[in-house]
PDB file of C-alpha atoms in Angstrom:
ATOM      1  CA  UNK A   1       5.842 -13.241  -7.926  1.00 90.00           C
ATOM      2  CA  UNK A   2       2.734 -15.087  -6.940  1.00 95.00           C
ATOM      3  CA  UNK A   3       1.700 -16.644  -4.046  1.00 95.00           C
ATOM      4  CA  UNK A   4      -1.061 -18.642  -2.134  1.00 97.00           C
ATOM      5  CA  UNK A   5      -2.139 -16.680   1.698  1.00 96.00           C
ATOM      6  CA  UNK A   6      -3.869 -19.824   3.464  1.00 96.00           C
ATOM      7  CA  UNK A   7      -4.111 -17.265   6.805  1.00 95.00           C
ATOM      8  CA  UNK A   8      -3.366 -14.503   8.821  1.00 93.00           C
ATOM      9  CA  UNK A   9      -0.068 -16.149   9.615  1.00 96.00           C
ATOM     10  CA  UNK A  10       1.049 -16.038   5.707  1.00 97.00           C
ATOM     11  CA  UNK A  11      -0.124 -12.750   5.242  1.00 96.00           C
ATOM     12  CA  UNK A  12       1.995 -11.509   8.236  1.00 96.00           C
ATOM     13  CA  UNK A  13       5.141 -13.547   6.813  1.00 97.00           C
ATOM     14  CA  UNK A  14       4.736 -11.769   3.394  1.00 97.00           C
ATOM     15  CA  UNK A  15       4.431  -8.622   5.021  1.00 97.00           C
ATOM     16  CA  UNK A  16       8.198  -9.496   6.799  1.00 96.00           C
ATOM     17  CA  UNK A  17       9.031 -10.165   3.632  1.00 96.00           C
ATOM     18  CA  UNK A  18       7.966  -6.844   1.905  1.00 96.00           C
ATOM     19  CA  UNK A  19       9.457  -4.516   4.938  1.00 93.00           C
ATOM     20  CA  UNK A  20      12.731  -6.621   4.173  1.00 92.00           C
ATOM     21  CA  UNK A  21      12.920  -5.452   0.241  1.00 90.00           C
ATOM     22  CA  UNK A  22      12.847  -2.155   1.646  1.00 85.00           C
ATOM     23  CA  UNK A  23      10.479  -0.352  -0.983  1.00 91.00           C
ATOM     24  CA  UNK A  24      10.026   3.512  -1.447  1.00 92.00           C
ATOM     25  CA  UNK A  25       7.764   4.976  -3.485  1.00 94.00           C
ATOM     26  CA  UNK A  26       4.439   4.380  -4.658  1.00 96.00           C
ATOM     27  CA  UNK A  27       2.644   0.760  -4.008  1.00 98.00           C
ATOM     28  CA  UNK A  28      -0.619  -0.371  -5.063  1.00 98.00           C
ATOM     29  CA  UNK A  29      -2.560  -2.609  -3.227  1.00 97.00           C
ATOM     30  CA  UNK A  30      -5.826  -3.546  -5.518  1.00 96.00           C
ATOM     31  CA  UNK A  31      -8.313  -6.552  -4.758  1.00 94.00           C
ATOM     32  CA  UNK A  32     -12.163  -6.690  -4.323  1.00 93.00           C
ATOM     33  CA  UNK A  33     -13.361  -5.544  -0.557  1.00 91.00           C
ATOM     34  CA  UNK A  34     -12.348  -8.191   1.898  1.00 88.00           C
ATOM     35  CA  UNK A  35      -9.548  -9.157   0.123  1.00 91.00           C
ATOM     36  CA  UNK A  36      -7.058  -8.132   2.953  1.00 92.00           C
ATOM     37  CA  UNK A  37      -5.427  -5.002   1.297  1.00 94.00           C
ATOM     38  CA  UNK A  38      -5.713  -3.294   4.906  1.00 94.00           C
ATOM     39  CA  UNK A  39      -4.756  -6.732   6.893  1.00 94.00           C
ATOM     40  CA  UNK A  40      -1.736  -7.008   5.102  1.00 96.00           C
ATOM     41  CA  UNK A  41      -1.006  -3.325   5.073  1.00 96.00           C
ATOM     42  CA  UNK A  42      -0.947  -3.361   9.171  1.00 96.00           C
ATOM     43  CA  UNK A  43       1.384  -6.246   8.876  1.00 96.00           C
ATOM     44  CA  UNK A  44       3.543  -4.258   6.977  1.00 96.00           C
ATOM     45  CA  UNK A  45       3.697  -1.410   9.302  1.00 96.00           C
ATOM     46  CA  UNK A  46       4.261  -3.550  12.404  1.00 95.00           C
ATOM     47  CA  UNK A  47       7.220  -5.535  10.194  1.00 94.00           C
ATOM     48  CA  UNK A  48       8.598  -1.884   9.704  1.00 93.00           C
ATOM     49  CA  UNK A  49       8.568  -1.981  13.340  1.00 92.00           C
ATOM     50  CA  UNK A  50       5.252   0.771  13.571  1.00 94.00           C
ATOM     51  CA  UNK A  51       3.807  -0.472  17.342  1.00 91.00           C
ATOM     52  CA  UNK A  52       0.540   1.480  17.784  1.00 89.00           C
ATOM     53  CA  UNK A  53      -2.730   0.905  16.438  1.00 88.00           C
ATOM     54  CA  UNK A  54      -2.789   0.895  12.633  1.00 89.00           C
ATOM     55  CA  UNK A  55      -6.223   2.611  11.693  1.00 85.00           C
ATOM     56  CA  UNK A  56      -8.331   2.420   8.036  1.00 86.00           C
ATOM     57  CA  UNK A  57      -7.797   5.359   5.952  1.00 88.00           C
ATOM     58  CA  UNK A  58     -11.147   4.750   4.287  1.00 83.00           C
ATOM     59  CA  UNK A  59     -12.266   8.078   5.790  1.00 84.00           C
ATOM     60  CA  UNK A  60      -9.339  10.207   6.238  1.00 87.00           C
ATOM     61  CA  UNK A  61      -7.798   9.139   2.508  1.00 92.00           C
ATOM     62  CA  UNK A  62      -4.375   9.466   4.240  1.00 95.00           C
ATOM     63  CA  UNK A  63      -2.799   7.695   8.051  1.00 96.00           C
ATOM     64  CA  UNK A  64       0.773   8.986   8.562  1.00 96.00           C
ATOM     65  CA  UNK A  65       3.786   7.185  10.051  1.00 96.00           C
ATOM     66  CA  UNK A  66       7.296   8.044  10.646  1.00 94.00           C
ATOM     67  CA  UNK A  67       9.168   4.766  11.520  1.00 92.00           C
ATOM     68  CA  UNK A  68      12.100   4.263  12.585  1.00 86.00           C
ATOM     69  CA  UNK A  69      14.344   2.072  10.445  1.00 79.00           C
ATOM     70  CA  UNK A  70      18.448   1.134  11.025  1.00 75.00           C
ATOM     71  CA  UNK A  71      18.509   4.152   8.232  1.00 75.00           C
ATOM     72  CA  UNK A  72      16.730   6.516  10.307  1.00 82.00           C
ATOM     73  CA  UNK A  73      13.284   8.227  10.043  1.00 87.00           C
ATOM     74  CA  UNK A  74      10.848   6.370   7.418  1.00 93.00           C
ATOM     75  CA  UNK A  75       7.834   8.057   5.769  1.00 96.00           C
ATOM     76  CA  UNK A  76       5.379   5.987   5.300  1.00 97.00           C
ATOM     77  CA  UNK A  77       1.455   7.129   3.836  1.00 97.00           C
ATOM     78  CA  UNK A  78      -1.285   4.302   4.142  1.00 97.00           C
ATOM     79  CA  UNK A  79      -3.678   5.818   1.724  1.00 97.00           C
ATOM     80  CA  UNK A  80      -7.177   4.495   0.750  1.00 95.00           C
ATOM     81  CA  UNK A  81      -8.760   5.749  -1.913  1.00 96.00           C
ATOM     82  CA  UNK A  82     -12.416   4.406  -2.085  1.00 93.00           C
ATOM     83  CA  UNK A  83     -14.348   7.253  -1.179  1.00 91.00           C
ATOM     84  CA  UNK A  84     -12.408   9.676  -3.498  1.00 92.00           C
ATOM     85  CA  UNK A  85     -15.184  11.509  -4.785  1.00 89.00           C
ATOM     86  CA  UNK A  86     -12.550  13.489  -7.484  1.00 92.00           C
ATOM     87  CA  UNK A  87      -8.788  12.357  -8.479  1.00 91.00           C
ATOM     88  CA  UNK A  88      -8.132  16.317  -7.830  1.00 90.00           C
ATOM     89  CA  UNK A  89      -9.089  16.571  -4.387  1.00 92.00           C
ATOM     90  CA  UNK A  90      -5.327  14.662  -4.110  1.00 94.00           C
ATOM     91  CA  UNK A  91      -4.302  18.096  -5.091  1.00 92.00           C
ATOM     92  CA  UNK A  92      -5.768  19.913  -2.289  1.00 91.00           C
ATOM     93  CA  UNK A  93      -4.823  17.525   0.613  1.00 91.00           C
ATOM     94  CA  UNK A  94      -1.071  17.920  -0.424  1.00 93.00           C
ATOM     95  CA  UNK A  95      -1.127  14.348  -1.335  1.00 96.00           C
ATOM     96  CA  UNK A  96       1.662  14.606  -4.232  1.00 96.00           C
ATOM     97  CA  UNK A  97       4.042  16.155  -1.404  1.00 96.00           C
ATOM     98  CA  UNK A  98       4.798  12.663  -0.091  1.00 96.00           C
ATOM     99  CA  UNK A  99       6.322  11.804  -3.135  1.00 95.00           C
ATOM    100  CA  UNK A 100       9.004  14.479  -2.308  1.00 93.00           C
ATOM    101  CA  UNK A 101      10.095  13.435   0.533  1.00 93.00           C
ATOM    102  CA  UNK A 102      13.153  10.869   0.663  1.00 89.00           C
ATOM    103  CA  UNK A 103      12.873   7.310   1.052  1.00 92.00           C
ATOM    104  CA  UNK A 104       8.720   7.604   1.745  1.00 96.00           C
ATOM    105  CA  UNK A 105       7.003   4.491   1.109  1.00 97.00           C
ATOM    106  CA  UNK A 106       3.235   5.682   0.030  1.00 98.00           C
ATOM    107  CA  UNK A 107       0.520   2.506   0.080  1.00 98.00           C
ATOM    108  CA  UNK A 108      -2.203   3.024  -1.750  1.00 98.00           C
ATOM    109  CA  UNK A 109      -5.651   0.939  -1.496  1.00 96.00           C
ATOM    110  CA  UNK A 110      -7.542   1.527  -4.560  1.00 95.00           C
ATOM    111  CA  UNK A 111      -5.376   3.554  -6.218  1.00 96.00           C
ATOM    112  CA  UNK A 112      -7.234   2.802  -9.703  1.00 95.00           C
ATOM    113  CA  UNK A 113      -9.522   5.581  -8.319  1.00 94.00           C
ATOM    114  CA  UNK A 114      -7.013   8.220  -9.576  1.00 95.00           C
ATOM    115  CA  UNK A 115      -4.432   6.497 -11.972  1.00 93.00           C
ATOM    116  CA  UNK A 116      -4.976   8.984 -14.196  1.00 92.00           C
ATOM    117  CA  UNK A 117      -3.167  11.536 -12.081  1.00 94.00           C
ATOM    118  CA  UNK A 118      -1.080   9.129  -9.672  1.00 95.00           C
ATOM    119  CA  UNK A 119       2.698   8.571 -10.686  1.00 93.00           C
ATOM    120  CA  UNK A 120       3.555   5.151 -11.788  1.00 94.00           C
ATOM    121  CA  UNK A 121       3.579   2.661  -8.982  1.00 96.00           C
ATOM    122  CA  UNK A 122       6.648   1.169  -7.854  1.00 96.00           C
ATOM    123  CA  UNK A 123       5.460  -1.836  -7.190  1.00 97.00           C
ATOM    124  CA  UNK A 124       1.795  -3.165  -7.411  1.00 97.00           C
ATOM    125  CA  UNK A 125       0.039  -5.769  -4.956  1.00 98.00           C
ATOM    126  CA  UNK A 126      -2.888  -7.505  -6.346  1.00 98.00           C
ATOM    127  CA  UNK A 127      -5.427  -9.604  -4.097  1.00 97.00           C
ATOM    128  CA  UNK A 128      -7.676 -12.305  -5.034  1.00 96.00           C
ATOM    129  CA  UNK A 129      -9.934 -14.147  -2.994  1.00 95.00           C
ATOM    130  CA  UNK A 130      -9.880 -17.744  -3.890  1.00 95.00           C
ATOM    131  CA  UNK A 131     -13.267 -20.267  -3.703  1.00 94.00           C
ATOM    132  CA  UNK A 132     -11.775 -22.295  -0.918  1.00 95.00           C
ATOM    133  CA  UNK A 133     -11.056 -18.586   0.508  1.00 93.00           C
ATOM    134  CA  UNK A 134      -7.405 -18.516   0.490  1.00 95.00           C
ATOM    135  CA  UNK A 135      -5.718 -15.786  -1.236  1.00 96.00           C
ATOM    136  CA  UNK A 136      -3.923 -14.811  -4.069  1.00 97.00           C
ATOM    137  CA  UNK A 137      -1.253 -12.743  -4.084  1.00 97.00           C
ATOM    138  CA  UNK A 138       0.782 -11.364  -7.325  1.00 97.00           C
ATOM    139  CA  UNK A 139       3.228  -8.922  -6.996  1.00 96.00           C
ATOM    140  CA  UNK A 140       4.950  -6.627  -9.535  1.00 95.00           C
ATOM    141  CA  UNK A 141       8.075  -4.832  -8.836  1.00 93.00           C
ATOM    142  CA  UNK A 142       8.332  -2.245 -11.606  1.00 92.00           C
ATOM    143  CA  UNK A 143      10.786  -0.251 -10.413  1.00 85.00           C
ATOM    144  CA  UNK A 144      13.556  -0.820 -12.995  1.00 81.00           C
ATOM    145  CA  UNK A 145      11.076  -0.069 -15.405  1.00 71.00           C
ATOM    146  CA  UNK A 146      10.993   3.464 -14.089  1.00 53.00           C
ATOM    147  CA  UNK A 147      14.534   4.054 -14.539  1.00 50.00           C
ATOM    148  CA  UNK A 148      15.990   6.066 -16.770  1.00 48.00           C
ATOM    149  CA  UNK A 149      12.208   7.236 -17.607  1.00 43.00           C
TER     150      UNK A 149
END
């Protein structure tokens, strides 16, 4: 799926739209700096119905939230992974342990960073900032890929 982001207001309507197609798992969000991987990411949280502030990762790697959906308790991991210094140090944050846990929806910002020890993505997010500075959007859902895997 592609699609053109002319403003804040389409970015928060696709963000509706991805809390609606209720995705767990891994997602990637990749696109050059600016690109609005973290703007659309705090979109998606507040469509999830998250209310609080919705903070950059780019320090922490990893911002928790448990939300609560009409299913119950949500996981959800906003991850950005830009100042990774080693794909390893995933290991010693515990960062594979929110794979484990049931229905968690795990976001991760420059997740090419460690692909080579991430597990496939469920679904990948790619921005691109246009000349007249709209955006881009394509979006892969890979999910039935994965099955049977």
């Amino acid at each position: 799926m592609q699609r053109i982001l002319a403003n804040e207001a389409d970015t928060q309507k696709l963000a509706h739209e991805l809390a609606m197609m209720d995705i767990a798992g891994s997602v990637w969000l990749s696109g050059d700096l600016g690109t609005g991987k973290t703007t659309l990411t705090r979109y998606w949280l507040q469509a999830l119905g998250h209310t609080g502030a919705v903070k950059s990762p780019t320090y922490t790697l990893v911002e928790p939230y448990q939300l609560m959906t009409k299913a119950g308790v949500k996981p959800v991991y906003h991850a950005d992974l830009y100042r990774l210094n080693d794909p390893e140090e995933l290991d010693f944050i515990g960062f594979f342990e929110y794979f484990d846990e049931p229905d968690s929806l795990v976001i991760i910002e420059w997740a090419s960073r460690a692909d080579s020890i991430l597990p496939p993505p469920d679904v990948t997010i790619h921005l691109t900032r246009l000349d007249d500075d709209t955006r881009q959007v394509t979006i892969t859902d890979h999910r039935n890929q994965h099955k049977g895997v």
